[in-house]
Structure formats: C-alpha cells, structure tokens
Amino acid sequence: AGGLDREEDYLFFYPFASTPCLLLDLGQPVPPTEVPVEERSASYAWAGGVGPRRSVVAFTAICPHEWAHPDKTFSPIHYYREGEKATVVGGRDRLIVCCVHGSAFAPAGGGRVEQGPAEVPLALVALEWDRGQDRLFAYGLLGPDSFERFFRGFKGKSRAPVEGQTTVMRLREYSAAVARC
C-alpha cells in the first residue's frame, strides 16, 4: 500500500479474471461512511480507506449504468485526480467518471453516485492491509452486484475466479488510451 502513487489509477482483476477494478490511494484518510443506493432507497456501511494513512480504496471499474469498463485498447472510466477537471461534471475533480454517458462516482464517499445516468454506486472491493508486509488483500465486495448483467452483456468474458495473487498495474499501462471527458 505504501508503494502506490497518490491519486494514480491502478487496475487489477477481482473477483473474476475478467472483471476490472480500480485501486486508488486518495492521499488523505477516507473515513467510514454510509453509501446510499437511491434506486433501492437503502444504504450500506463502508469501513473507509485502508493502508498506512487509511487512504487506499478500491472499486469495480465497471460502470453500473451500461457496464462500460477498461480493456486493453481503451478505458472509458478514469479517476480525475485533484486539479484534473472533468468537463462532463462541471469541471469537478477527485471523481471516478465514466465518459460513455457521464456518470460520476465519489471514491471518498464509497463510490456513491455524484452524477447519473448511473443509479447505483460502484461496487466496493473490501480491502485489508497487512501492516507487517505492507500488502493489500481483497476479500469481498460491498454494494450492488452487477456481474450477472456484465456477463450477459459481454459474452465470452471469463467467469474464472481470481485465486491467489492478482497483478496490479497502472490503468494507463493496461489500456492503450484512457478517456478524458
């Protein structure tokens, strides 16, 4: 966790070999919060960030609106770091934005929807940090599960579960182009 660059998009696959996730060090402590799921008039509790500064968070990189996601050629979803203005959300920063239809999510707010058309938050990847080894472990998901709809919409994607370790890489090194909107 200590080796992550502040506010850099990192990508890994979890819980399936074909389901991309974003890993971010937001650079400041991320407190626990209730994440609203307005479509369902509900919410769920999230423990907040992990790591040495409690600033590391992870989410599925699959937009819950129409399941746009990074692949090797292009990523429509991206984290806009502090000072990097996303025009599609009125010049705001520090948001995860899907440039396909302009949905925006607050990573410091548990992936809550900041701008639609998405109606549900990004699913959270529950992380644990091993202080002694300075290693992160994904151990589950919180929030709306859109994997069945993802697999129906993208036939041929692997449903093989990730076992053991997964590779973490910079989003810009995985996708040849990353959208800016």
C-alpha positions as MATLAB code, in Angstrom:
seq = 'AGGLDREEDYLFFYPFASTPCLLLDLGQPVPPTEVPVEERSASYAWAGGVGPRRSVVAFTAICPHEWAHPDKTFSPIHYYREGEKATVVGGRDRLIVCCVHGSAFAPAGGGRVEQGPAEVPLALVALEWDRGQDRLFAYGLLGPDSFERFFRGFKGKSRAPVEGQTTVMRLREYSAAVARC';
ca = [
       0.000    0.000    0.000;
       2.870    2.353    0.765;
       4.228    1.915   -2.772;
       1.174    3.326   -4.560;
       1.479    6.762   -6.139;
      -1.014    9.258   -4.747;
      -4.166    9.616   -6.873;
      -2.899    7.283   -9.621;
      -5.396    4.910  -11.304;
      -4.270    1.326  -10.720;
      -6.083   -1.633  -12.253;
      -6.431   -5.217  -11.078;
      -8.915   -8.018  -11.724;
     -11.240   -9.263   -8.963;
     -13.274  -11.317   -8.111;
     -13.239  -12.786  -11.634;
     -10.363  -12.948  -14.132;
     -12.298  -10.613  -16.471;
     -13.753   -8.057  -14.024;
     -11.507   -4.988  -13.743;
     -11.208   -2.936  -10.565;
      -9.643    0.429   -9.746;
      -7.232    0.793   -6.834;
      -6.539    4.335   -5.605;
      -4.504    5.989   -2.889;
      -6.518    9.168   -2.365;
      -3.666   10.710   -0.353;
      -5.734   11.520    2.726;
      -7.663    9.436    5.259;
     -11.013    8.173    3.997;
     -13.405    7.826    6.947;
     -16.148    5.214    7.242;
     -19.448    6.222    5.686;
     -22.920    5.051    4.753;
     -23.201    4.584    0.993;
     -26.672    5.408   -0.379;
     -28.288    3.200   -3.001;
     -31.055    5.600   -4.014;
     -32.544    3.304   -6.645;
     -33.340    0.909   -3.803;
     -33.954    3.510   -1.037;
     -31.272    1.797    1.018;
     -27.674    2.164    2.117;
     -24.802    0.077    3.440;
     -21.904    0.754    5.781;
     -18.357    1.015    4.458;
     -15.275    0.961    6.710;
     -13.405    3.560    4.619;
      -9.801    3.539    3.472;
      -7.035    1.145    4.462;
      -3.244    1.328    4.435;
      -0.740    3.398    6.411;
      -2.785    6.613    6.005;
      -6.198    4.895    5.656;
      -6.268    6.424    2.170;
      -6.399    3.346   -0.120;
      -9.726    2.354   -1.699;
     -10.868    0.012   -4.482;
     -13.964   -0.279   -6.659;
     -15.110   -2.299   -9.634;
     -14.151   -0.433  -12.815;
     -17.439   -1.440  -14.411;
     -19.914    1.421  -14.732;
     -23.266    0.225  -13.336;
     -25.175    2.176  -15.997;
     -24.329    0.076  -19.071;
     -21.228   -1.835  -17.880;
     -18.593    0.186  -19.733;
     -15.172   -0.931  -18.500;
     -11.464   -0.793  -19.316;
      -9.978   -3.155  -21.858;
      -6.538   -3.293  -23.445;
      -7.366   -0.788  -26.192;
      -9.472    1.794  -24.318;
     -10.708    2.732  -20.858;
     -13.852    4.886  -20.699;
     -13.598    5.050  -16.899;
     -10.931    7.048  -15.073;
     -10.201    8.772  -11.763;
      -9.809   12.545  -12.056;
      -7.171   13.482   -9.500;
      -7.061   16.781   -7.636;
      -6.674   19.588  -10.179;
      -7.636   17.383  -13.169;
     -11.004   18.801  -14.180;
     -13.662   16.591  -15.742;
     -15.714   18.826  -18.026;
     -18.640   16.371  -18.163;
     -19.210   17.013  -14.423;
     -18.849   20.790  -14.486;
     -15.090   20.873  -14.050;
     -15.046   18.862  -10.827;
     -12.132   16.679   -9.780;
     -11.461   13.788   -7.349;
     -14.192   11.698   -9.010;
     -14.299    8.437  -10.941;
     -16.002    9.324  -14.234;
     -17.350    7.085  -16.982;
     -17.053    9.057  -20.208;
     -19.540    6.894  -22.122;
     -22.605    8.644  -20.648;
     -21.085   10.934  -17.992;
     -21.794    9.005  -14.791;
     -19.585   10.124  -11.897;
     -18.793    8.480   -8.574;
     -17.152    9.722   -5.354;
     -14.362    7.367   -4.255;
     -14.067    9.104   -0.866;
     -17.810    8.517   -0.460;
     -17.727    4.783   -1.055;
     -18.345    5.072   -4.798;
     -21.664    6.888   -4.356;
     -23.276    8.360   -7.465;
     -22.435   12.046   -7.918;
     -23.960   12.319  -11.406;
     -26.162    9.954  -13.414;
     -27.354    8.323  -15.520;
     -25.980    5.564  -13.238;
     -28.476    4.970  -10.445;
     -26.371    2.812   -8.127;
     -22.838    3.260   -6.743;
     -19.772    1.437   -7.943;
     -19.375   -1.846   -6.095;
     -16.693   -1.562   -3.413;
     -13.838   -4.021   -3.166;
     -13.330   -4.756    0.527;
      -9.616   -4.466    1.315;
      -7.457   -5.473    4.234;
      -3.953   -4.141    4.818;
      -1.186   -6.260    6.371;
       0.976   -3.662    8.130;
       3.930   -6.016    8.652;
       4.233   -6.923    4.976;
       2.715   -3.693    3.606;
       0.411   -5.780    1.411;
      -3.211   -5.389    0.408;
      -5.727   -8.207    0.263;
      -9.124   -8.099   -1.433;
     -11.595  -10.241    0.472;
     -15.045   -9.385   -0.843;
     -17.436   -6.873   -2.365;
     -19.941   -4.423   -0.942;
     -22.823   -2.833   -2.772;
     -24.795   -3.628   -5.887;
     -23.625   -6.728   -7.754;
     -23.759   -6.108  -11.493;
     -21.636   -9.093  -12.503;
     -24.516  -11.200  -13.876;
     -25.632   -8.316  -16.113;
     -21.981   -7.756  -17.109;
     -21.519  -11.397  -18.144;
     -24.841  -11.411  -20.043;
     -23.848   -8.259  -21.919;
     -20.269   -9.300  -22.659;
     -20.420  -12.909  -23.769;
     -17.134  -14.774  -23.617;
     -15.755  -12.938  -20.556;
     -14.123  -15.366  -18.153;
     -16.071  -16.298  -15.043;
     -12.989  -17.948  -13.572;
     -12.489  -16.668  -10.021;
      -9.244  -14.932   -9.155;
      -7.278  -17.221   -6.861;
      -4.086  -16.339   -5.053;
      -2.486  -13.105   -6.217;
      -3.617  -10.722   -8.923;
      -1.417   -8.293  -10.822;
      -1.792   -4.597  -10.070;
      -0.803   -2.202  -12.866;
      -1.327    1.428  -13.775;
      -4.518    1.893  -15.777;
      -2.587    3.848  -18.436;
      -0.227    0.874  -18.834;
      -3.106   -1.579  -19.269;
      -5.324    0.438  -21.631;
      -3.676    1.942  -24.729;
      -5.954    5.007  -24.398;
      -7.776    6.406  -21.362;
     -10.786    8.664  -21.963;
     -10.799   12.263  -20.816;
     -14.154   14.000  -20.777;
];
